[in-house]
mmCIF file of N, CA and C in Angstrom:
data_model
loop_
_atom_site.group_PDB
_atom_site.id
_atom_site.type_symbol
_atom_site.label_atom_id
_atom_site.label_comp_id
_atom_site.label_asym_id
_atom_site.label_seq_id
_atom_site.Cartn_x
_atom_site.Cartn_y
_atom_site.Cartn_z
ATOM 1 N N MET K 1 92.160 86.304 163.977
ATOM 2 C CA MET K 1 92.491 85.455 162.512
ATOM 3 C C MET K 1 93.828 85.001 162.709
ATOM 4 N N ASN K 2 93.377 83.409 162.707
ATOM 5 C CA ASN K 2 94.738 82.397 163.074
ATOM 6 C C ASN K 2 95.313 82.407 161.833
ATOM 7 N N PRO K 3 96.512 81.277 161.852
ATOM 8 C CA PRO K 3 97.582 81.469 160.764
ATOM 9 C C PRO K 3 97.359 80.518 159.460
ATOM 10 N N SER K 4 95.896 79.290 159.920
ATOM 11 C CA SER K 4 95.464 78.704 159.210
ATOM 12 C C SER K 4 94.868 79.244 157.729
ATOM 13 N N ASP K 5 94.011 80.293 158.729
ATOM 14 C CA ASP K 5 92.871 81.179 157.960
ATOM 15 C C ASP K 5 93.461 81.955 156.911
ATOM 16 N N CYS K 6 94.606 82.601 157.277
ATOM 17 C CA CYS K 6 95.520 83.468 156.156
ATOM 18 C C CYS K 6 96.342 83.059 155.080
ATOM 19 N N ARG K 7 96.423 81.583 155.254
ATOM 20 C CA ARG K 7 97.453 80.559 154.261
ATOM 21 C C ARG K 7 96.013 80.101 153.251
ATOM 22 N N LYS K 8 95.058 80.121 153.723
ATOM 23 C CA LYS K 8 93.820 79.731 152.867
ATOM 24 C C LYS K 8 93.539 80.818 152.472
ATOM 25 N N SER K 9 93.486 81.937 152.426
ATOM 26 C CA SER K 9 92.999 83.404 152.029
ATOM 27 C C SER K 9 94.191 83.802 150.761
ATOM 28 N N ALA K 10 95.067 83.178 151.244
ATOM 29 C CA ALA K 10 96.552 83.409 150.172
ATOM 30 C C ALA K 10 96.896 82.627 149.614
ATOM 31 N N GLU K 11 96.129 81.324 149.143
ATOM 32 C CA GLU K 11 95.915 80.106 148.431
ATOM 33 C C GLU K 11 94.998 80.854 147.749
ATOM 34 N N ASN K 12 93.686 81.299 148.099
ATOM 35 C CA ASN K 12 92.517 81.766 146.833
ATOM 36 C C ASN K 12 93.250 82.785 146.391
ATOM 37 N N LEU K 13 93.478 83.771 146.769
ATOM 38 C CA LEU K 13 94.018 85.084 145.898
ATOM 39 C C LEU K 13 95.016 84.457 144.816
ATOM 40 N N ARG K 14 95.941 83.325 145.096
ATOM 41 C CA ARG K 14 96.586 82.678 144.030
ATOM 42 C C ARG K 14 96.124 82.357 142.954
ATOM 43 N N ARG K 15 95.101 81.492 143.267
ATOM 44 C CA ARG K 15 93.931 80.574 142.347
ATOM 45 C C ARG K 15 93.138 81.754 141.506
ATOM 46 N N ALA K 16 93.180 82.816 142.338
ATOM 47 C CA ALA K 16 92.092 83.910 141.343
ATOM 48 C C ALA K 16 93.027 84.616 140.460
ATOM 49 N N SER K 17 94.097 84.876 140.997
ATOM 50 C CA SER K 17 95.103 85.496 139.966
ATOM 51 C C SER K 17 95.253 84.545 138.551
ATOM 52 N N PHE K 18 95.727 83.692 138.677
ATOM 53 C CA PHE K 18 95.869 82.173 137.844
ATOM 54 C C PHE K 18 94.704 82.775 136.676
ATOM 55 N N THR K 19 93.415 82.521 137.673
ATOM 56 C CA THR K 19 92.139 82.640 136.609
ATOM 57 C C THR K 19 91.924 83.683 136.055
ATOM 58 N N LEU K 20 92.198 84.505 136.550
ATOM 59 C CA LEU K 20 92.414 86.326 135.798
ATOM 60 C C LEU K 20 93.113 86.152 134.593
ATOM 61 N N GLU K 21 94.806 86.042 134.835
ATOM 62 C CA GLU K 21 95.806 86.006 133.948
ATOM 63 C C GLU K 21 95.024 85.333 132.591
ATOM 64 N N ALA K 22 94.675 84.113 132.905
ATOM 65 C CA ALA K 22 93.944 83.117 131.653
ATOM 66 C C ALA K 22 92.826 84.000 131.104
ATOM 67 N N ALA K 23 91.810 84.867 131.792
ATOM 68 C CA ALA K 23 91.265 84.797 130.989
ATOM 69 C C ALA K 23 91.645 86.252 130.287
ATOM 70 N N LEU K 24 92.536 86.996 130.989
ATOM 71 C CA LEU K 24 93.294 88.135 129.538
ATOM 72 C C LEU K 24 93.664 87.629 128.584
ATOM 73 N N LEU K 25 94.174 86.268 128.817
ATOM 74 C CA LEU K 25 95.696 86.204 127.792
ATOM 75 C C LEU K 25 94.702 85.068 126.566
ATOM 76 N N SER K 26 94.065 84.278 127.299
ATOM 77 C CA SER K 26 93.149 83.588 126.249
ATOM 78 C C SER K 26 92.615 84.510 124.917
ATOM 79 N N PRO K 27 92.133 85.738 124.940
ATOM 80 C CA PRO K 27 91.547 86.227 123.822
ATOM 81 C C PRO K 27 92.503 86.555 122.929
ATOM 82 N N CYS K 28 93.549 86.840 123.589
ATOM 83 C CA CYS K 28 95.138 87.229 122.880
ATOM 84 C C CYS K 28 95.356 86.185 121.936
ATOM 85 N N ILE K 29 95.750 85.204 122.644
ATOM 86 C CA ILE K 29 96.252 83.639 121.719
ATOM 87 C C ILE K 29 95.347 83.486 121.038
ATOM 88 N N LEU K 30 93.951 83.347 121.053
ATOM 89 C CA LEU K 30 93.067 82.913 120.134
ATOM 90 C C LEU K 30 93.050 84.275 118.897
ATOM 91 N N LEU K 31 93.119 85.250 118.916
ATOM 92 C CA LEU K 31 93.326 86.197 118.196
ATOM 93 C C LEU K 31 94.952 86.282 117.000
ATOM 94 N N VAL K 32 95.809 86.050 117.749
ATOM 95 C CA VAL K 32 97.104 85.771 116.682
ATOM 96 C C VAL K 32 96.813 84.300 116.323
ATOM 97 N N ILE K 33 96.117 83.301 116.485
ATOM 98 C CA ILE K 33 96.284 82.245 116.092
ATOM 99 C C ILE K 33 95.097 82.267 114.747
ATOM 100 N N PHE K 34 94.046 83.013 115.184
ATOM 101 C CA PHE K 34 93.360 83.423 113.856
ATOM 102 C C PHE K 34 93.674 84.390 112.738
ATOM 103 N N ALA K 35 95.030 84.938 113.209
ATOM 104 C CA ALA K 35 94.990 86.160 112.202
ATOM 105 C C ALA K 35 96.277 85.234 111.318
ATOM 106 N N VAL K 36 97.152 84.242 111.822
ATOM 107 C CA VAL K 36 97.951 83.345 111.330
ATOM 108 C C VAL K 36 96.960 82.547 110.236
ATOM 109 N N PHE K 37 96.086 81.858 110.734
ATOM 110 C CA PHE K 37 95.175 80.934 109.509
ATOM 111 C C PHE K 37 94.430 82.282 108.583
ATOM 112 N N TYR K 38 94.010 83.415 108.521
ATOM 113 C CA TYR K 38 93.824 84.272 108.089
ATOM 114 C C TYR K 38 94.723 84.714 106.884
ATOM 115 N N LEU K 39 96.101 84.737 106.944
ATOM 116 C CA LEU K 39 96.773 85.423 106.382
ATOM 117 C C LEU K 39 97.684 84.522 105.765
ATOM 118 N N ASN K 40 97.603 82.932 106.092
ATOM 119 C CA ASN K 40 97.524 81.782 105.121
ATOM 120 C C ASN K 40 96.284 81.458 104.097
ATOM 121 N N PHE K 41 95.261 82.166 104.639
ATOM 122 C CA PHE K 41 94.399 82.117 103.546
ATOM 123 C C PHE K 41 94.884 82.568 102.307
ATOM 124 N N HIS K 42 95.417 83.958 102.709
ATOM 125 C CA HIS K 42 95.631 85.177 101.795
ATOM 126 C C HIS K 42 96.840 84.628 100.655
ATOM 127 N N VAL K 43 97.593 84.042 101.336
ATOM 128 C CA VAL K 43 98.576 83.830 100.329
ATOM 129 C C VAL K 43 98.525 82.949 100.087
ATOM 130 N N CYS K 44 97.923 81.914 100.162
ATOM 131 C CA CYS K 44 97.586 80.604 99.226
ATOM 132 C C CYS K 44 97.185 80.894 98.524
ATOM 133 N N SER K 45 96.004 82.241 98.643
ATOM 134 C CA SER K 45 95.034 82.529 97.557
ATOM 135 C C SER K 45 95.753 83.484 96.421
ATOM 136 N N ARG K 46 96.621 84.020 96.793
ATOM 137 C CA ARG K 46 97.592 84.828 95.610
ATOM 138 C C ARG K 46 98.257 83.984 95.359
ATOM 139 N N ALA K 47 98.774 83.284 95.797
ATOM 140 C CA ALA K 47 99.715 82.402 94.951
ATOM 141 C C ALA K 47 99.204 81.477 94.062
ATOM 142 N N CYS K 48 97.981 80.789 94.186
ATOM 143 C CA CYS K 48 97.557 80.375 93.197
ATOM 144 C C CYS K 48 96.879 81.491 92.157
ATOM 145 N N LEU K 49 96.587 81.925 92.460
ATOM 146 C CA LEU K 49 96.327 83.256 91.381
ATOM 147 C C LEU K 49 97.649 83.656 90.618
ATOM 148 N N SER K 50 98.411 83.916 90.756
ATOM 149 C CA SER K 50 99.774 84.318 90.025
ATOM 150 C C SER K 50 100.009 83.192 89.262
ATOM 151 N N ALA K 51 99.819 81.960 89.776
ATOM 152 C CA ALA K 51 100.066 81.029 89.094
ATOM 153 C C ALA K 51 99.543 80.731 87.794
ATOM 154 N N ALA K 52 98.231 80.883 88.137
ATOM 155 C CA ALA K 52 97.059 80.751 87.003
ATOM 156 C C ALA K 52 97.198 82.050 85.817
ATOM 157 N N ALA K 53 97.691 83.059 86.499
ATOM 158 C CA ALA K 53 97.575 84.239 85.668
ATOM 159 C C ALA K 53 98.779 83.810 84.652
ATOM 160 N N CYS K 54 99.700 83.683 85.156
ATOM 161 C CA CYS K 54 100.969 83.448 84.486
ATOM 162 C C CYS K 54 100.776 81.849 82.979
ATOM 163 N N GLU K 55 100.150 80.633 83.795
ATOM 164 C CA GLU K 55 100.193 79.756 82.956
ATOM 165 C C GLU K 55 99.162 80.293 81.639
ATOM 166 N N GLN K 56 97.769 81.114 82.304
ATOM 167 C CA GLN K 56 97.262 81.737 81.292
ATOM 168 C C GLN K 56 97.780 82.649 79.721
ATOM 169 N N ALA K 57 98.495 83.426 80.355
ATOM 170 C CA ALA K 57 99.419 84.254 79.620
ATOM 171 C C ALA K 57 99.941 83.311 78.523
ATOM 172 N N ILE K 58 100.766 82.233 79.757
ATOM 173 C CA ILE K 58 101.863 81.711 78.283
ATOM 174 C C ILE K 58 101.292 80.690 77.195
ATOM 175 N N SER K 59 100.165 79.702 78.272
ATOM 176 C CA SER K 59 98.980 79.170 77.138
ATOM 177 C C SER K 59 98.401 79.586 76.335
ATOM 178 N N GLY K 60 97.499 80.975 76.361
ATOM 179 C CA GLY K 60 96.705 81.714 75.489
ATOM 180 C C GLY K 60 95.497 80.836 75.678
ATOM 181 N N HIS K 61 95.182 79.809 76.082
ATOM 182 C CA HIS K 61 93.975 79.268 76.266
ATOM 183 C C HIS K 61 93.153 80.221 77.035
ATOM 184 N N ASP K 62 91.499 79.605 77.104
ATOM 185 C CA ASP K 62 90.937 80.253 78.469
ATOM 186 C C ASP K 62 90.272 79.299 79.105
ATOM 187 N N PRO K 63 91.035 78.623 80.145
ATOM 188 C CA PRO K 63 90.166 77.751 80.944
ATOM 189 C C PRO K 63 89.475 78.296 81.872
ATOM 190 N N GLU K 64 88.834 77.669 82.898
ATOM 191 C CA GLU K 64 87.751 78.110 83.931
ATOM 192 C C GLU K 64 88.249 79.144 84.840
ATOM 193 N N ASN K 65 87.853 79.760 85.601
ATOM 194 C CA ASN K 65 88.986 80.392 86.527
ATOM 195 C C ASN K 65 89.159 79.502 87.625
ATOM 196 N N PRO K 66 90.450 79.802 88.174
ATOM 197 C CA PRO K 66 90.901 78.619 89.180
ATOM 198 C C PRO K 66 90.347 78.608 90.573
ATOM 199 N N GLU K 67 89.657 77.327 91.110
ATOM 200 C CA GLU K 67 89.392 77.110 92.142
ATOM 201 C C GLU K 67 90.241 77.664 93.358
ATOM 202 N N LEU K 68 89.640 78.772 93.982
ATOM 203 C CA LEU K 68 90.066 78.875 95.241
ATOM 204 C C LEU K 68 89.310 78.546 96.484
ATOM 205 N N PHE K 69 90.222 78.276 97.530
ATOM 206 C CA PHE K 69 89.423 78.137 98.675
ATOM 207 C C PHE K 69 89.035 79.055 99.419
ATOM 208 N N ALA K 70 89.720 80.132 99.806
ATOM 209 C CA ALA K 70 89.287 81.426 100.795
ATOM 210 C C ALA K 70 89.118 82.867 99.882
ATOM 211 N N ALA K 71 88.776 82.598 98.575
ATOM 212 C CA ALA K 71 88.251 83.777 98.059
ATOM 213 C C ALA K 71 87.198 84.176 97.318
ATOM 214 N N MET K 72 86.380 85.459 97.261
ATOM 215 C CA MET K 72 85.371 85.475 96.443
ATOM 216 C C MET K 72 85.444 86.678 95.248
ATOM 217 N N ASN K 73 84.683 86.934 94.550
ATOM 218 C CA ASN K 73 84.677 88.123 93.788
ATOM 219 C C ASN K 73 85.668 87.924 92.857
ATOM 220 N N LEU K 74 85.976 87.052 92.091
ATOM 221 C CA LEU K 74 86.974 86.543 91.480
ATOM 222 C C LEU K 74 86.422 86.945 89.667
ATOM 223 N N SER K 75 87.755 87.479 89.654
ATOM 224 C CA SER K 75 87.063 88.109 88.022
ATOM 225 C C SER K 75 88.721 88.313 87.470
ATOM 226 N N ARG K 76 88.412 87.833 86.089
ATOM 227 C CA ARG K 76 89.626 88.061 85.099
ATOM 228 C C ARG K 76 89.532 88.914 83.770
ATOM 229 N N VAL K 77 90.661 89.638 83.569
ATOM 230 C CA VAL K 77 90.574 90.253 82.264
ATOM 231 C C VAL K 77 91.766 89.738 81.660
ATOM 232 N N LYS K 78 91.634 89.425 80.273
ATOM 233 C CA LYS K 78 92.572 89.320 79.069
ATOM 234 C C LYS K 78 92.681 90.428 78.283
ATOM 235 N N GLU K 79 94.128 90.594 78.038
ATOM 236 C CA GLU K 79 94.125 91.416 76.895
ATOM 237 C C GLU K 79 95.294 91.121 75.801
ATOM 238 N N GLU K 80 95.132 91.274 74.667
ATOM 239 C CA GLU K 80 96.329 91.060 73.719
ATOM 240 C C GLU K 80 96.633 92.321 72.675
ATOM 241 N N SER K 81 97.620 92.678 73.456
ATOM 242 C CA SER K 81 98.226 94.346 72.471
ATOM 243 C C SER K 81 99.460 94.218 71.560
ATOM 244 N N GLY K 82 99.706 93.701 70.362
ATOM 245 C CA GLY K 82 100.813 93.590 69.656
ATOM 246 C C GLY K 82 101.215 92.326 69.821
ATOM 247 N N ASN K 83 102.462 92.275 70.840
ATOM 248 C CA ASN K 83 103.182 91.232 70.861
ATOM 249 C C ASN K 83 102.792 90.653 72.320
ATOM 250 N N THR K 84 102.093 91.232 73.042
ATOM 251 C CA THR K 84 102.014 90.859 74.524
ATOM 252 C C THR K 84 100.852 90.557 74.637
ATOM 253 N N ARG K 85 100.602 89.289 75.547
ATOM 254 C CA ARG K 85 99.237 88.853 76.112
ATOM 255 C C ARG K 85 99.450 89.040 77.470
ATOM 256 N N ILE K 86 98.317 90.133 78.065
ATOM 257 C CA ILE K 86 98.200 90.265 79.722
ATOM 258 C C ILE K 86 96.795 89.209 80.277
ATOM 259 N N VAL K 87 97.434 88.716 81.152
ATOM 260 C CA VAL K 87 96.139 88.082 81.777
ATOM 261 C C VAL K 87 95.968 88.863 83.312
ATOM 262 N N SER K 88 95.133 89.208 83.896
ATOM 263 C CA SER K 88 94.659 89.827 85.376
ATOM 264 C C SER K 88 93.708 89.172 86.372
ATOM 265 N N PHE K 89 93.950 88.486 86.979
ATOM 266 C CA PHE K 89 93.050 88.119 88.092
ATOM 267 C C PHE K 89 92.938 89.197 89.165
ATOM 268 N N ALA K 90 91.609 89.262 90.056
ATOM 269 C CA ALA K 90 91.300 89.708 91.082
ATOM 270 C C ALA K 90 90.144 89.684 91.892
ATOM 271 N N ALA K 91 90.948 89.132 93.363
ATOM 272 C CA ALA K 91 89.683 88.684 94.146
ATOM 273 C C ALA K 91 89.590 88.948 95.712
ATOM 274 N N ASP K 92 88.980 88.688 96.549
ATOM 275 C CA ASP K 92 89.118 89.803 97.969
ATOM 276 C C ASP K 92 88.700 88.240 98.636
ATOM 277 N N THR K 93 90.045 88.272 99.530
ATOM 278 C CA THR K 93 89.832 87.306 100.656
ATOM 279 C C THR K 93 88.604 87.071 101.144
ATOM 280 N N ILE K 94 88.169 86.065 101.965
ATOM 281 C CA ILE K 94 87.041 85.858 102.944
ATOM 282 C C ILE K 94 86.748 86.635 103.886
ATOM 283 N N ALA K 95 85.939 87.265 104.189
ATOM 284 C CA ALA K 95 85.738 88.072 105.445
ATOM 285 C C ALA K 95 85.437 87.257 106.747
ATOM 286 N N LEU K 96 86.342 87.540 107.516
ATOM 287 C CA LEU K 96 86.392 86.960 108.893
ATOM 288 C C LEU K 96 85.967 87.730 109.947
ATOM 289 N N TYR K 97 86.009 88.949 110.410
ATOM 290 C CA TYR K 97 85.883 89.899 111.085
ATOM 291 C C TYR K 97 84.980 91.446 110.827
ATOM 292 N N GLY K 98 83.761 90.941 110.329
ATOM 293 C CA GLY K 98 82.879 92.274 110.364
ATOM 294 C C GLY K 98 83.255 92.894 108.723
ATOM 295 N N GLY K 99 83.770 92.116 108.276
ATOM 296 C CA GLY K 99 83.536 92.472 106.591
ATOM 297 C C GLY K 99 84.698 93.095 106.250
ATOM 298 N N TRP K 100 85.842 92.690 107.110
ATOM 299 C CA TRP K 100 87.133 92.979 106.643
ATOM 300 C C TRP K 100 87.894 92.362 105.840
ATOM 301 N N LYS K 101 88.049 92.744 104.783
ATOM 302 C CA LYS K 101 88.819 92.035 103.556
ATOM 303 C C LYS K 101 90.136 92.310 102.746
ATOM 304 N N TRP K 102 90.770 91.419 102.265
ATOM 305 C CA TRP K 102 91.825 91.970 101.824
ATOM 306 C C TRP K 102 91.601 91.727 100.578
ATOM 307 N N SER K 103 91.945 92.392 99.183
ATOM 308 C CA SER K 103 91.690 92.332 98.349
ATOM 309 C C SER K 103 93.128 91.900 97.530
ATOM 310 N N ILE K 104 93.282 90.921 96.432
ATOM 311 C CA ILE K 104 94.400 90.329 96.030
ATOM 312 C C ILE K 104 94.368 90.724 94.393
ATOM 313 N N SER K 105 95.085 91.177 93.772
ATOM 314 C CA SER K 105 95.223 91.004 92.206
ATOM 315 C C SER K 105 96.637 90.762 91.853
ATOM 316 N N GLU K 106 96.638 89.854 90.464
ATOM 317 C CA GLU K 106 97.738 88.976 90.320
ATOM 318 C C GLU K 106 97.747 89.732 88.444
ATOM 319 N N LYS K 107 98.843 89.786 87.798
ATOM 320 C CA LYS K 107 98.832 89.806 86.785
ATOM 321 C C LYS K 107 99.847 88.531 85.957
ATOM 322 N N GLY K 108 100.206 88.349 84.726
ATOM 323 C CA GLY K 108 100.760 87.099 84.081
ATOM 324 C C GLY K 108 100.868 88.051 82.419
ATOM 325 N N GLU K 109 102.332 88.323 82.300
ATOM 326 C CA GLU K 109 102.510 88.831 81.128
ATOM 327 C C GLU K 109 103.339 88.101 80.297
ATOM 328 N N TYR K 110 102.997 88.099 78.800
ATOM 329 C CA TYR K 110 104.230 86.957 78.129
ATOM 330 C C TYR K 110 104.179 87.837 76.603
ATOM 331 N N ALA K 111 105.139 87.704 76.033
ATOM 332 C CA ALA K 111 105.508 88.146 74.984
ATOM 333 C C ALA K 111 104.894 87.110 73.911
ATOM 334 N N ILE K 112 104.156 87.437 73.173
ATOM 335 C CA ILE K 112 103.568 86.173 71.866
ATOM 336 C C ILE K 112 104.742 86.130 71.039
ATOM 337 N N VAL K 113 105.427 84.781 70.971
ATOM 338 C CA VAL K 113 106.207 84.733 69.350
ATOM 339 C C VAL K 113 105.961 83.913 68.810
ATOM 340 N N ASP K 114 105.953 84.197 67.768
ATOM 341 C CA ASP K 114 105.384 82.941 66.447
ATOM 342 C C ASP K 114 106.414 81.923 66.171
ATOM 343 N N PRO K 115 106.282 81.114 66.796
ATOM 344 C CA PRO K 115 107.300 79.757 66.765
ATOM 345 C C PRO K 115 108.046 79.409 65.188
ATOM 346 N N VAL K 116 107.100 79.424 63.951
ATOM 347 C CA VAL K 116 107.700 79.751 62.900
ATOM 348 C C VAL K 116 109.146 80.451 62.377
ATOM 349 N N SER K 117 108.536 81.703 62.502
ATOM 350 C CA SER K 117 109.605 82.834 62.376
ATOM 351 C C SER K 117 110.856 82.946 63.104
ATOM 352 N N PHE K 118 110.124 82.253 64.800
ATOM 353 C CA PHE K 118 111.257 82.270 65.550
ATOM 354 C C PHE K 118 112.441 81.551 65.160
ATOM 355 N N ILE K 119 112.253 79.836 64.844
ATOM 356 C CA ILE K 119 112.985 78.943 64.269
ATOM 357 C C ILE K 119 113.844 79.616 62.993
ATOM 358 N N ARG K 120 113.036 80.115 62.117
ATOM 359 C CA ARG K 120 113.682 80.826 61.037
ATOM 360 C C ARG K 120 114.883 81.585 61.421
ATOM 361 N N LYS K 121 114.856 82.441 62.316
ATOM 362 C CA LYS K 121 115.483 83.376 63.119
ATOM 363 C C LYS K 121 116.482 82.814 63.309
ATOM 364 N N LEU K 122 116.033 81.433 64.049
ATOM 365 C CA LEU K 122 117.269 80.803 64.571
ATOM 366 C C LEU K 122 118.433 80.085 63.433
ATOM 367 N N ARG K 123 117.802 79.649 62.733
ATOM 368 C CA ARG K 123 118.534 78.840 61.953
ATOM 369 C C ARG K 123 119.584 79.777 60.692
ATOM 370 N N ALA K 124 118.829 81.015 60.490
ATOM 371 C CA ALA K 124 119.485 81.894 59.888
ATOM 372 C C ALA K 124 120.400 82.676 60.726
ATOM 373 N N ALA K 125 120.319 82.837 62.128
ATOM 374 C CA ALA K 125 121.635 83.046 62.723
ATOM 375 C C ALA K 125 122.737 81.945 62.713
ATOM 376 N N GLU K 126 122.170 80.826 62.693
ATOM 377 C CA GLU K 126 123.202 79.388 62.633
ATOM 378 C C GLU K 126 123.983 79.572 61.693
ATOM 379 N N SER K 127 123.532 79.824 60.417
ATOM 380 C CA SER K 127 124.440 79.989 59.124
ATOM 381 C C SER K 127 125.247 81.068 59.181
ATOM 382 N N LEU K 128 125.481 82.173 59.998
ATOM 383 C CA LEU K 128 125.885 83.420 59.780
ATOM 384 C C LEU K 128 127.753 82.965 60.394
ATOM 385 N N PRO K 129 128.484 83.605 59.578
ATOM 386 C CA PRO K 129 130.004 83.169 59.909
ATOM 387 C C PRO K 129 130.746 83.562 61.359
ATOM 388 N N GLU K 130 131.231 82.621 61.926
ATOM 389 C CA GLU K 130 131.791 83.602 62.948
ATOM 390 C C GLU K 130 133.007 84.188 63.001
ATOM 391 N N ASP K 131 133.241 85.420 63.369
ATOM 392 C CA ASP K 131 134.402 85.996 63.324
ATOM 393 C C ASP K 131 134.811 86.438 64.977
#
């Protein structure tokens, strides 16, 4: 075997090792990229549900359910008890890998205030003498 054949053989082995490393690392890199996208969908849906629950609890009216990009099976429960209004949302993040889903549940709670009686109480408090 002459030296030029050995150099060619070593160069071929080096190229093959790069190909093998790329074949092993590519799925890991793609898994990390898609996991970041999936987490982004989950966090975005959770933020939208939290904002919608708080807004509906404060306003008291029943608009349509919020539009979510990456969620399904959206359900809403509204409860009013005494001086408290509670709006709860529940949804599932989309399934990317074989039915694996994250469940999201958010709750907005607000103390109902009668504005007329609240303003009367404020005016009555203003008229109290300061000691």
